[in-house]
mmCIF file of C-alpha atoms in Angstrom:
data_model
loop_
_atom_site.group_PDB
_atom_site.id
_atom_site.type_symbol
_atom_site.label_atom_id
_atom_site.label_comp_id
_atom_site.label_asym_id
_atom_site.label_seq_id
_atom_site.Cartn_x
_atom_site.Cartn_y
_atom_site.Cartn_z
ATOM 1 C CA MET A 6 19.691 36.995 32.222
ATOM 2 C CA PHE A 7 18.788 34.027 29.949
ATOM 3 C CA ASP A 8 17.374 30.626 30.845
ATOM 4 C CA TYR A 9 18.264 29.002 27.532
ATOM 5 C CA LEU A 10 20.849 29.534 24.831
ATOM 6 C CA ILE A 11 19.843 28.245 21.394
ATOM 7 C CA VAL A 12 22.477 27.983 18.702
ATOM 8 C CA GLY A 13 20.934 28.310 15.244
ATOM 9 C CA ALA A 14 17.748 30.033 14.009
ATOM 10 C CA GLY A 15 16.547 27.352 11.605
ATOM 11 C CA PHE A 16 13.436 25.236 12.128
ATOM 12 C CA ALA A 17 14.852 23.240 15.057
ATOM 13 C CA GLY A 18 16.078 26.212 17.058
ATOM 14 C CA SER A 19 13.091 28.416 16.230
ATOM 15 C CA VAL A 20 10.455 25.851 17.237
ATOM 16 C CA ILE A 21 12.153 25.148 20.569
ATOM 17 C CA ALA A 22 12.682 28.868 21.206
ATOM 18 C CA GLU A 23 8.997 29.577 20.554
ATOM 19 C CA ARG A 24 7.839 26.764 22.837
ATOM 20 C CA LEU A 25 10.146 27.779 25.677
ATOM 21 C CA ALA A 26 9.157 31.439 25.451
ATOM 22 C CA SER A 27 5.403 30.926 25.076
ATOM 23 C CA GLN A 28 4.832 27.827 27.218
ATOM 24 C CA LYS A 29 7.436 28.231 29.956
ATOM 25 C CA ASN A 30 7.786 32.025 29.964
ATOM 26 C CA ALA A 31 11.528 31.348 29.702
ATOM 27 C CA LYS A 32 14.082 33.923 28.570
ATOM 28 C CA VAL A 33 15.773 32.643 25.414
ATOM 29 C CA LEU A 34 18.820 33.855 23.505
ATOM 30 C CA VAL A 35 19.036 32.645 19.899
ATOM 31 C CA VAL A 36 22.465 32.962 18.290
ATOM 32 C CA GLU A 37 22.787 32.681 14.512
ATOM 33 C CA LYS A 38 26.044 32.955 12.551
ATOM 34 C CA ARG A 39 24.277 33.950 9.311
ATOM 35 C CA ASN A 40 22.733 37.350 8.692
ATOM 36 C CA HIS A 41 19.197 35.929 8.601
ATOM 37 C CA ILE A 42 16.825 33.601 10.436
ATOM 38 C CA GLY A 43 15.271 30.507 8.870
ATOM 39 C CA GLY A 44 18.350 28.373 8.267
ATOM 40 C CA ASN A 45 18.332 26.674 4.876
ATOM 41 C CA CYS A 46 14.590 27.436 4.528
ATOM 42 C CA TYR A 47 15.336 31.164 4.222
ATOM 43 C CA ASP A 48 13.455 32.819 1.366
ATOM 44 C CA TYR A 49 13.128 36.382 0.105
ATOM 45 C CA LYS A 50 11.822 38.401 -2.867
ATOM 46 C CA ASP A 51 14.448 39.045 -5.508
ATOM 47 C CA GLU A 52 14.770 41.946 -7.957
ATOM 48 C CA ASN A 53 12.025 40.379 -10.125
ATOM 49 C CA ASN A 54 9.595 40.417 -7.169
ATOM 50 C CA ILE A 55 9.723 36.601 -7.113
ATOM 51 C CA LEU A 56 9.937 34.754 -3.798
ATOM 52 C CA ILE A 57 13.019 32.556 -4.087
ATOM 53 C CA HIS A 58 14.553 29.986 -1.753
ATOM 54 C CA LYS A 59 18.180 30.964 -1.201
ATOM 55 C CA TYR A 60 19.352 27.453 -0.352
ATOM 56 C CA GLY A 61 17.322 25.486 -2.876
ATOM 57 C CA PRO A 62 13.622 24.599 -3.148
ATOM 58 C CA HIS A 63 11.841 23.688 0.077
ATOM 59 C CA LEU A 64 8.459 22.004 -0.392
ATOM 60 C CA PHE A 65 6.448 21.279 2.721
ATOM 61 C CA HIS A 66 4.739 17.887 2.808
ATOM 62 C CA THR A 67 3.640 15.708 5.708
ATOM 63 C CA ASN A 68 1.143 13.196 7.049
ATOM 64 C CA ASN A 69 1.527 14.623 10.547
ATOM 65 C CA LYS A 70 -1.523 16.728 11.428
ATOM 66 C CA GLU A 71 0.038 17.769 14.754
ATOM 67 C CA VAL A 72 2.906 19.434 12.873
ATOM 68 C CA VAL A 73 0.479 21.176 10.502
ATOM 69 C CA ASP A 74 -1.668 22.399 13.397
ATOM 70 C CA TYR A 75 1.389 23.755 15.212
ATOM 71 C CA LEU A 76 2.815 25.616 12.206
ATOM 72 C CA SER A 77 -0.626 26.975 11.317
ATOM 73 C CA ASN A 78 -0.342 29.190 14.395
ATOM 74 C CA PHE A 79 2.292 31.164 12.492
ATOM 75 C CA THR A 80 1.202 31.113 8.856
ATOM 76 C CA ASP A 81 -1.610 30.704 6.371
ATOM 77 C CA TRP A 82 -1.002 28.176 3.609
ATOM 78 C CA ASP A 83 -1.228 27.853 -0.149
ATOM 79 C CA ILE A 84 -1.925 24.337 -1.412
ATOM 80 C CA TYR A 85 0.928 23.223 -3.639
ATOM 81 C CA SER A 86 1.657 19.788 -5.122
ATOM 82 C CA HIS A 87 5.215 19.497 -6.380
ATOM 83 C CA GLU A 88 5.842 17.807 -9.715
ATOM 84 C CA VAL A 89 9.285 17.048 -11.128
ATOM 85 C CA LEU A 90 10.414 16.138 -14.629
ATOM 86 C CA ALA A 91 13.673 14.424 -15.591
ATOM 87 C CA TYR A 92 15.505 15.108 -18.827
ATOM 88 C CA ILE A 93 16.033 11.596 -20.251
ATOM 89 C CA ASP A 94 17.279 10.942 -23.789
ATOM 90 C CA GLY A 95 16.167 14.378 -24.954
ATOM 91 C CA LYS A 96 12.698 14.139 -23.433
ATOM 92 C CA LYS A 97 11.275 15.488 -20.153
ATOM 93 C CA VAL A 98 9.409 12.749 -18.283
ATOM 94 C CA PRO A 99 7.751 12.545 -14.828
ATOM 95 C CA ILE A 100 9.686 11.330 -11.787
ATOM 96 C CA PRO A 101 9.555 9.439 -9.523
ATOM 97 C CA PHE A 102 9.434 6.932 -12.372
ATOM 98 C CA ASN A 103 5.805 5.785 -12.678
ATOM 99 C CA PHE A 104 3.422 4.289 -15.219
ATOM 100 C CA ASN A 105 3.125 7.626 -17.046
ATOM 101 C CA THR A 106 6.926 7.679 -17.389
ATOM 102 C CA LEU A 107 6.829 4.077 -18.617
ATOM 103 C CA TYR A 108 4.633 5.031 -21.567
ATOM 104 C CA GLU A 109 6.754 8.115 -22.315
ATOM 105 C CA VAL A 110 10.042 6.225 -22.683
ATOM 106 C CA PHE A 111 8.988 2.865 -24.184
ATOM 107 C CA PRO A 112 6.850 1.824 -27.168
ATOM 108 C CA LEU A 113 3.208 1.139 -26.291
ATOM 109 C CA LEU A 114 3.326 -2.684 -26.311
ATOM 110 C CA LYS A 115 6.582 -2.797 -24.326
ATOM 111 C CA ALA A 116 5.233 -0.316 -21.767
ATOM 112 C CA LYS A 117 1.986 -2.292 -21.385
ATOM 113 C CA ALA A 118 3.873 -5.552 -20.821
ATOM 114 C CA LEU A 119 6.103 -3.942 -18.195
ATOM 115 C CA GLU A 120 3.104 -2.376 -16.457
ATOM 116 C CA GLU A 121 1.447 -5.806 -16.216
ATOM 117 C CA LYS A 122 4.626 -7.323 -14.792
ATOM 118 C CA LEU A 123 4.961 -4.586 -12.164
ATOM 119 C CA LEU A 124 1.346 -5.081 -11.078
ATOM 120 C CA LYS A 125 1.937 -8.834 -10.843
ATOM 121 C CA TYR A 126 4.682 -8.366 -8.242
ATOM 122 C CA TYR A 127 3.805 -5.084 -6.525
ATOM 123 C CA ASP A 128 0.684 -3.398 -5.161
ATOM 124 C CA TYR A 129 -0.852 -0.499 -7.044
ATOM 125 C CA ASN A 130 0.160 2.896 -5.565
ATOM 126 C CA SER A 131 3.083 1.329 -3.707
ATOM 127 C CA LYS A 132 6.698 2.512 -3.809
ATOM 128 C CA VAL A 133 9.665 0.306 -4.667
ATOM 129 C CA PRO A 134 13.264 1.410 -3.947
ATOM 130 C CA ILE A 135 15.349 1.105 -7.098
ATOM 131 C CA LEU A 136 17.932 -1.133 -5.436
ATOM 132 C CA GLU A 137 15.125 -3.497 -4.418
ATOM 133 C CA LEU A 138 13.773 -3.596 -7.961
ATOM 134 C CA LYS A 139 17.265 -4.456 -9.210
ATOM 135 C CA LYS A 140 17.174 -7.667 -7.133
ATOM 136 C CA THR A 141 14.220 -9.062 -9.110
ATOM 137 C CA THR A 142 14.680 -12.378 -10.937
ATOM 138 C CA ASP A 143 12.115 -11.527 -13.621
ATOM 139 C CA LYS A 144 13.999 -10.740 -16.852
ATOM 140 C CA ASP A 145 11.581 -8.037 -18.016
ATOM 141 C CA LEU A 146 11.722 -6.281 -14.666
ATOM 142 C CA GLN A 147 15.509 -6.688 -14.613
ATOM 143 C CA PHE A 148 15.574 -4.843 -17.932
ATOM 144 C CA LEU A 149 13.346 -2.099 -16.505
ATOM 145 C CA ALA A 150 15.354 -1.833 -13.289
ATOM 146 C CA ASP A 151 18.611 -1.503 -15.251
ATOM 147 C CA PHE A 152 17.077 1.170 -17.489
ATOM 148 C CA ILE A 153 15.768 3.248 -14.559
ATOM 149 C CA TYR A 154 18.975 2.766 -12.596
ATOM 150 C CA GLU A 155 21.231 3.873 -15.441
ATOM 151 C CA LYS A 156 19.061 6.665 -16.850
ATOM 152 C CA ILE A 157 17.771 8.244 -13.614
ATOM 153 C CA PHE A 158 19.765 7.133 -10.560
ATOM 154 C CA LEU A 159 23.365 6.320 -11.423
ATOM 155 C CA ASN A 160 24.699 9.583 -12.846
ATOM 156 C CA TYR A 161 22.450 11.790 -10.709
ATOM 157 C CA THR A 162 23.740 10.079 -7.568
ATOM 158 C CA ALA A 163 27.318 10.397 -8.792
ATOM 159 C CA LYS A 164 26.827 14.143 -9.303
ATOM 160 C CA GLN A 165 24.847 14.740 -6.113
ATOM 161 C CA TRP A 166 26.842 12.586 -3.703
ATOM 162 C CA GLY A 167 30.126 11.829 -5.433
ATOM 163 C CA MET A 168 29.493 8.072 -5.122
ATOM 164 C CA LYS A 169 27.441 5.195 -6.535
ATOM 165 C CA PRO A 170 23.954 4.382 -5.169
ATOM 166 C CA GLU A 171 25.234 1.057 -3.770
ATOM 167 C CA GLU A 172 27.674 2.944 -1.576
ATOM 168 C CA MET A 173 24.897 5.019 -0.029
ATOM 169 C CA ASP A 174 22.692 4.263 2.933
ATOM 170 C CA GLY A 175 19.399 2.694 1.762
ATOM 171 C CA ALA A 176 17.418 5.546 3.315
ATOM 172 C CA VAL A 177 18.908 7.906 0.722
ATOM 173 C CA THR A 178 18.241 5.800 -2.380
ATOM 174 C CA ALA A 179 14.731 5.020 -1.123
ATOM 175 C CA ARG A 180 13.861 8.740 -1.131
ATOM 176 C CA VAL A 181 13.173 8.643 -4.877
ATOM 177 C CA PRO A 182 11.522 5.260 -5.499
ATOM 178 C CA VAL A 183 9.777 3.703 -8.469
ATOM 179 C CA PHE A 184 6.058 4.449 -8.069
ATOM 180 C CA ILE A 185 3.608 1.715 -9.033
ATOM 181 C CA GLY A 186 0.843 3.988 -10.294
ATOM 182 C CA ARG A 187 0.081 7.141 -12.267
ATOM 183 C CA ASP A 188 0.427 9.849 -9.635
ATOM 184 C CA ASN A 189 2.883 12.431 -11.021
ATOM 185 C CA ARG A 190 3.258 14.238 -7.720
ATOM 186 C CA TYR A 191 6.752 14.047 -6.262
ATOM 187 C CA PHE A 192 5.298 13.445 -2.790
ATOM 188 C CA ASN A 193 2.237 11.433 -1.774
ATOM 189 C CA ASP A 194 1.632 12.929 1.682
ATOM 190 C CA SER A 195 -1.831 14.022 2.849
ATOM 191 C CA TYR A 196 -0.701 17.632 3.377
ATOM 192 C CA GLN A 197 1.244 19.351 0.588
ATOM 193 C CA MET A 198 1.526 23.122 0.787
ATOM 194 C CA ILE A 199 3.749 26.148 1.267
ATOM 195 C CA PRO A 200 3.506 29.058 3.726
ATOM 196 C CA LYS A 201 1.497 31.805 2.040
ATOM 197 C CA ASN A 202 4.128 34.490 2.691
ATOM 198 C CA GLY A 203 7.133 32.196 2.742
ATOM 199 C CA TYR A 204 9.203 30.331 5.320
ATOM 200 C CA THR A 205 11.071 33.377 6.598
ATOM 201 C CA SER A 206 7.799 35.110 7.429
ATOM 202 C CA MET A 207 6.540 32.020 9.261
ATOM 203 C CA ILE A 208 9.716 31.605 11.319
ATOM 204 C CA ASN A 209 9.779 35.331 12.043
ATOM 205 C CA SER A 210 6.288 34.950 13.539
ATOM 206 C CA MET A 211 7.596 32.103 15.707
ATOM 207 C CA LEU A 212 10.457 34.163 17.043
ATOM 208 C CA ASP A 213 8.421 37.353 17.503
ATOM 209 C CA HIS A 214 8.115 37.062 21.296
ATOM 210 C CA LYS A 215 9.179 39.408 24.088
ATOM 211 C CA ASN A 216 11.122 36.582 25.765
ATOM 212 C CA ILE A 217 13.256 35.831 22.696
ATOM 213 C CA LYS A 218 16.411 37.779 21.895
ATOM 214 C CA ILE A 219 18.112 37.115 18.537
ATOM 215 C CA MET A 220 21.759 37.787 17.699
ATOM 216 C CA LEU A 221 22.499 37.496 13.965
ATOM 217 C CA ASN A 222 25.955 37.567 12.359
ATOM 218 C CA THR A 223 27.269 36.009 15.560
ATOM 219 C CA ASP A 224 29.275 32.838 15.833
ATOM 220 C CA PHE A 225 28.369 30.819 18.916
ATOM 221 C CA LYS A 226 32.007 30.796 20.047
ATOM 222 C CA GLU A 227 32.191 34.599 19.980
ATOM 223 C CA ILE A 228 29.929 34.761 23.022
ATOM 224 C CA CYS A 229 30.115 31.298 24.578
ATOM 225 C CA GLU A 230 33.064 29.194 25.680
ATOM 226 C CA LEU A 231 33.206 25.535 26.620
ATOM 227 C CA LYS A 232 35.463 24.869 29.605
ATOM 228 C CA GLU A 233 35.720 21.258 30.675
ATOM 229 C CA LYS A 234 32.029 20.325 31.137
ATOM 230 C CA ASP A 235 30.602 23.853 31.590
ATOM 231 C CA PHE A 236 29.468 26.615 29.242
ATOM 232 C CA TYR A 237 30.468 30.238 29.854
ATOM 233 C CA LEU A 238 28.213 32.873 28.282
ATOM 234 C CA PHE A 239 29.605 36.416 27.969
ATOM 235 C CA GLY A 240 32.440 35.364 30.293
ATOM 236 C CA SER A 241 30.256 34.042 33.120
ATOM 237 C CA LYS A 242 29.280 30.453 33.871
ATOM 238 C CA PHE A 243 25.936 29.679 32.221
ATOM 239 C CA ASP A 244 23.570 27.687 34.409
ATOM 240 C CA GLY A 245 20.827 27.254 31.820
ATOM 241 C CA LYS A 246 20.563 24.712 29.014
ATOM 242 C CA VAL A 247 22.270 25.014 25.629
ATOM 243 C CA ILE A 248 20.251 23.756 22.657
ATOM 244 C CA TYR A 249 22.751 23.282 19.872
ATOM 245 C CA THR A 250 21.635 22.876 16.239
ATOM 246 C CA GLY A 251 24.983 23.443 14.521
ATOM 247 C CA GLN A 252 27.646 20.973 13.395
ATOM 248 C CA ILE A 253 28.523 18.603 16.206
ATOM 249 C CA ASP A 254 32.127 18.149 15.041
ATOM 250 C CA GLU A 255 32.668 21.928 14.976
ATOM 251 C CA LEU A 256 31.361 22.268 18.536
ATOM 252 C CA PHE A 257 33.987 19.837 19.790
ATOM 253 C CA GLU A 258 36.854 21.239 17.705
ATOM 254 C CA TYR A 259 36.898 18.243 15.325
ATOM 255 C CA LYS A 260 38.479 16.074 18.035
ATOM 256 C CA PHE A 261 37.350 12.851 16.309
ATOM 257 C CA GLY A 262 37.888 14.205 12.797
ATOM 258 C CA GLU A 263 35.643 16.068 10.355
ATOM 259 C CA LEU A 264 32.192 14.748 9.499
ATOM 260 C CA PRO A 265 31.834 15.045 5.710
ATOM 261 C CA TYR A 266 28.926 16.755 3.972
ATOM 262 C CA ARG A 267 27.898 17.520 0.442
ATOM 263 C CA SER A 268 27.441 21.138 -0.483
ATOM 264 C CA VAL A 269 25.806 22.838 -3.467
ATOM 265 C CA ASP A 270 26.822 25.871 -5.493
ATOM 266 C CA MET A 271 23.528 27.712 -6.052
ATOM 267 C CA LYS A 272 23.475 29.718 -9.292
ATOM 268 C CA PHE A 273 20.437 31.995 -9.729
ATOM 269 C CA GLU A 274 19.634 33.452 -13.152
ATOM 270 C CA THR A 275 17.078 35.936 -14.432
ATOM 271 C CA VAL A 276 15.456 34.812 -17.684
ATOM 272 C CA GLU A 277 13.770 37.404 -19.927
ATOM 273 C CA LYS A 278 10.574 35.454 -20.474
ATOM 274 C CA GLU A 279 7.438 34.738 -18.458
ATOM 275 C CA PHE A 280 8.272 31.070 -17.862
ATOM 276 C CA TYR A 281 11.385 29.009 -18.482
ATOM 277 C CA GLN A 282 10.155 25.415 -18.066
ATOM 278 C CA GLU A 283 6.961 23.347 -17.701
ATOM 279 C CA LYS A 284 7.203 22.458 -14.008
ATOM 280 C CA ALA A 285 8.888 23.896 -10.923
ATOM 281 C CA THR A 286 11.793 21.469 -11.081
ATOM 282 C CA VAL A 287 13.487 19.606 -13.915
ATOM 283 C CA ASN A 288 16.243 17.130 -13.043
ATOM 284 C CA TYR A 289 19.206 16.506 -15.333
ATOM 285 C CA PRO A 290 20.605 13.107 -14.339
ATOM 286 C CA ASN A 291 22.887 12.508 -17.313
ATOM 287 C CA ASP A 292 23.484 15.860 -19.010
ATOM 288 C CA TYR A 293 25.259 19.001 -17.793
ATOM 289 C CA ASP A 294 27.149 19.590 -14.561
ATOM 290 C CA PHE A 295 24.099 20.772 -12.604
ATOM 291 C CA THR A 296 21.613 18.300 -11.105
ATOM 292 C CA ARG A 297 18.418 20.289 -11.499
ATOM 293 C CA ILE A 298 16.812 23.591 -12.461
ATOM 294 C CA THR A 299 14.087 25.097 -10.280
ATOM 295 C CA GLU A 300 11.791 27.910 -11.432
ATOM 296 C CA PHE A 301 10.254 29.629 -8.429
ATOM 297 C CA LYS A 302 7.290 31.239 -10.202
ATOM 298 C CA HIS A 303 5.718 27.774 -10.360
ATOM 299 C CA ILE A 304 5.955 27.539 -6.563
ATOM 300 C CA HIS A 305 5.049 31.149 -5.732
ATOM 301 C CA PRO A 306 2.971 32.553 -8.648
ATOM 302 C CA THR A 307 3.921 36.162 -9.365
ATOM 303 C CA ASN A 308 2.958 38.697 -12.008
ATOM 304 C CA SER A 309 6.307 39.396 -13.620
ATOM 305 C CA PRO A 310 7.430 39.502 -17.254
ATOM 306 C CA LYS A 311 10.688 37.839 -16.136
ATOM 307 C CA THR A 312 11.390 34.629 -14.270
ATOM 308 C CA THR A 313 14.085 33.408 -11.879
ATOM 309 C CA ILE A 314 15.690 29.987 -12.172
ATOM 310 C CA LEU A 315 18.174 28.167 -9.963
ATOM 311 C CA LYS A 316 20.795 25.718 -11.206
ATOM 312 C CA GLU A 317 22.359 23.490 -8.549
ATOM 313 C CA TYR A 318 25.953 22.301 -8.849
ATOM 314 C CA PRO A 319 26.826 19.757 -6.127
ATOM 315 C CA GLN A 320 30.286 20.010 -4.632
ATOM 316 C CA GLU A 321 32.379 18.818 -1.745
ATOM 317 C CA TYR A 322 31.845 20.671 1.521
ATOM 318 C CA ILE A 323 34.931 22.620 2.600
ATOM 319 C CA ILE A 324 34.954 24.213 6.044
ATOM 320 C CA GLY A 325 34.754 27.996 5.867
ATOM 321 C CA GLN A 326 34.162 28.061 2.104
ATOM 322 C CA ASN A 327 30.629 26.808 1.510
ATOM 323 C CA THR A 328 27.491 25.527 3.235
ATOM 324 C CA PRO A 329 27.049 21.983 4.618
ATOM 325 C CA TYR A 330 23.777 20.663 3.174
ATOM 326 C CA TYR A 331 23.649 16.893 3.287
ATOM 327 C CA PRO A 332 25.283 14.486 5.761
ATOM 328 C CA ILE A 333 26.950 11.637 3.868
ATOM 329 C CA PHE A 334 25.605 8.360 5.212
ATOM 330 C CA THR A 335 28.251 5.652 5.286
ATOM 331 C CA ASN A 336 29.144 3.227 8.081
ATOM 332 C CA GLU A 337 32.466 4.975 8.624
ATOM 333 C CA ASN A 338 30.805 8.376 9.019
ATOM 334 C CA GLN A 339 28.150 6.974 11.359
ATOM 335 C CA GLU A 340 30.859 5.476 13.574
ATOM 336 C CA LYS A 341 32.606 8.842 13.744
ATOM 337 C CA TYR A 342 29.347 10.607 14.569
ATOM 338 C CA SER A 343 28.660 8.052 17.328
ATOM 339 C CA LYS A 344 31.891 9.119 19.028
ATOM 340 C CA TYR A 345 30.752 12.735 18.982
ATOM 341 C CA LEU A 346 27.291 11.799 20.252
ATOM 342 C CA GLU A 347 28.749 9.796 23.128
ATOM 343 C CA HIS A 348 31.038 12.689 24.007
ATOM 344 C CA SER A 349 28.173 15.210 23.889
ATOM 345 C CA GLN A 350 26.254 13.164 26.457
ATOM 346 C CA GLU A 351 28.910 13.995 29.042
ATOM 347 C CA PHE A 352 27.582 17.581 29.069
ATOM 348 C CA LYS A 353 24.447 17.595 31.212
ATOM 349 C CA SER A 354 23.286 21.064 30.112
ATOM 350 C CA LEU A 355 23.691 20.327 26.373
ATOM 351 C CA VAL A 356 20.878 19.234 24.039
ATOM 352 C CA MET A 357 21.698 18.352 20.431
ATOM 353 C CA VAL A 358 18.965 18.644 17.815
ATOM 354 C CA GLY A 359 18.822 19.116 14.044
ATOM 355 C CA ARG A 360 20.369 17.895 10.823
ATOM 356 C CA LEU A 361 23.851 19.155 11.600
ATOM 357 C CA ALA A 362 23.842 18.371 15.327
ATOM 358 C CA GLU A 363 22.471 14.851 14.845
ATOM 359 C CA TYR A 364 24.195 14.189 11.497
ATOM 360 C CA LYS A 365 20.886 13.022 10.085
ATOM 361 C CA TYR A 366 18.703 13.959 7.122
ATOM 362 C CA TYR A 367 15.468 15.587 8.251
ATOM 363 C CA ASP A 368 12.605 16.801 6.104
ATOM 364 C CA MET A 369 10.978 19.991 7.392
ATOM 365 C CA ASP A 370 8.029 18.224 8.983
ATOM 366 C CA ASP A 371 10.382 15.715 10.609
ATOM 367 C CA ILE A 372 12.497 18.418 12.213
ATOM 368 C CA VAL A 373 9.417 20.270 13.519
ATOM 369 C CA GLU A 374 8.168 16.995 15.018
ATOM 370 C CA ARG A 375 11.623 16.325 16.491
ATOM 371 C CA ALA A 376 11.887 19.835 17.962
ATOM 372 C CA LEU A 377 8.445 19.555 19.586
ATOM 373 C CA GLU A 378 9.475 16.188 21.010
ATOM 374 C CA VAL A 379 12.745 17.601 22.391
ATOM 375 C CA PHE A 380 10.831 20.428 24.033
ATOM 376 C CA GLU A 381 8.426 17.980 25.716
ATOM 377 C CA LYS A 382 11.001 15.427 26.837
ATOM 378 C CA GLU A 383 14.380 17.120 27.213
ATOM 379 C CA VAL A 384 14.110 20.840 27.934
ATOM 380 C CA ARG A 385 10.841 21.431 29.768
#
């Protein structure tokens, strides 16, 4: 009845489902445990007629034209450059920390001296990970590195991840570098935009194909069983391929132990004013229990006398109680994941793809690129 079973209707599963249905004329069953498609990119209009992102702000940015061209088959775009402020010592300043921030937080002569030092050691418009800057032997830059580390990174990382930056994988701390320049945009990619009608609309267009059947509110294990090395779908042996985008440890009954994640308690609020803050996102590294506030009217302009904001409170992921958002990158966790990966390779009909299945942080463009690659190399 079906040639492929895809577990999860987020970006990874939806892209592969669309490619299989449209390019191979394959019959695809997409199973999703939530009551909606789109994964963590799911968005919808709230009671204020504002398009909000249920699982936190998702801002599309990429240098990959192939990804843009592919997604443009399913959506029109609005150009959008994301800017973020950080609340530091009672003042909102641009981040990533750049030359504009420098002049906001230091007296003019001190800022000018630090700018000259940065340009002596680093190229203009380059990015420097904070932990790299902390290794400098220049006393002025040591002072700057300590200031940025303590005011922007240390407490934010402790709230977001429950650990110090030094305990994290370098790929995580490098995501918000020090920027040697005056560009206030949070991202520097060539393409920065959002789907005109939202992510859910775009993914719905992907999945709108006669060969694709979607089952929402359905746990994978309600309809599929793993016996030895074979999958059984609706009680019968399944001869097609299974593309799995869920948690790899859950698939294998946590046989090597749980893979830890960070979760976030998303608190939406309606504010009785046209706008709440200056930019879409303001980070709070050192004050309050939440990490940031996002105001969605900045992302999706809407005529409304009210506005909707989102406060994010990071928390430990607990199975069955909240949503796994971010894999926690430590050597111990990577070793545990490697055991699951090795075990998964014993199943010839199984393909693992996505943040949860690969225990890896993917931006949206990265996961689209990865899904297209998997389609070309592993499931065609």
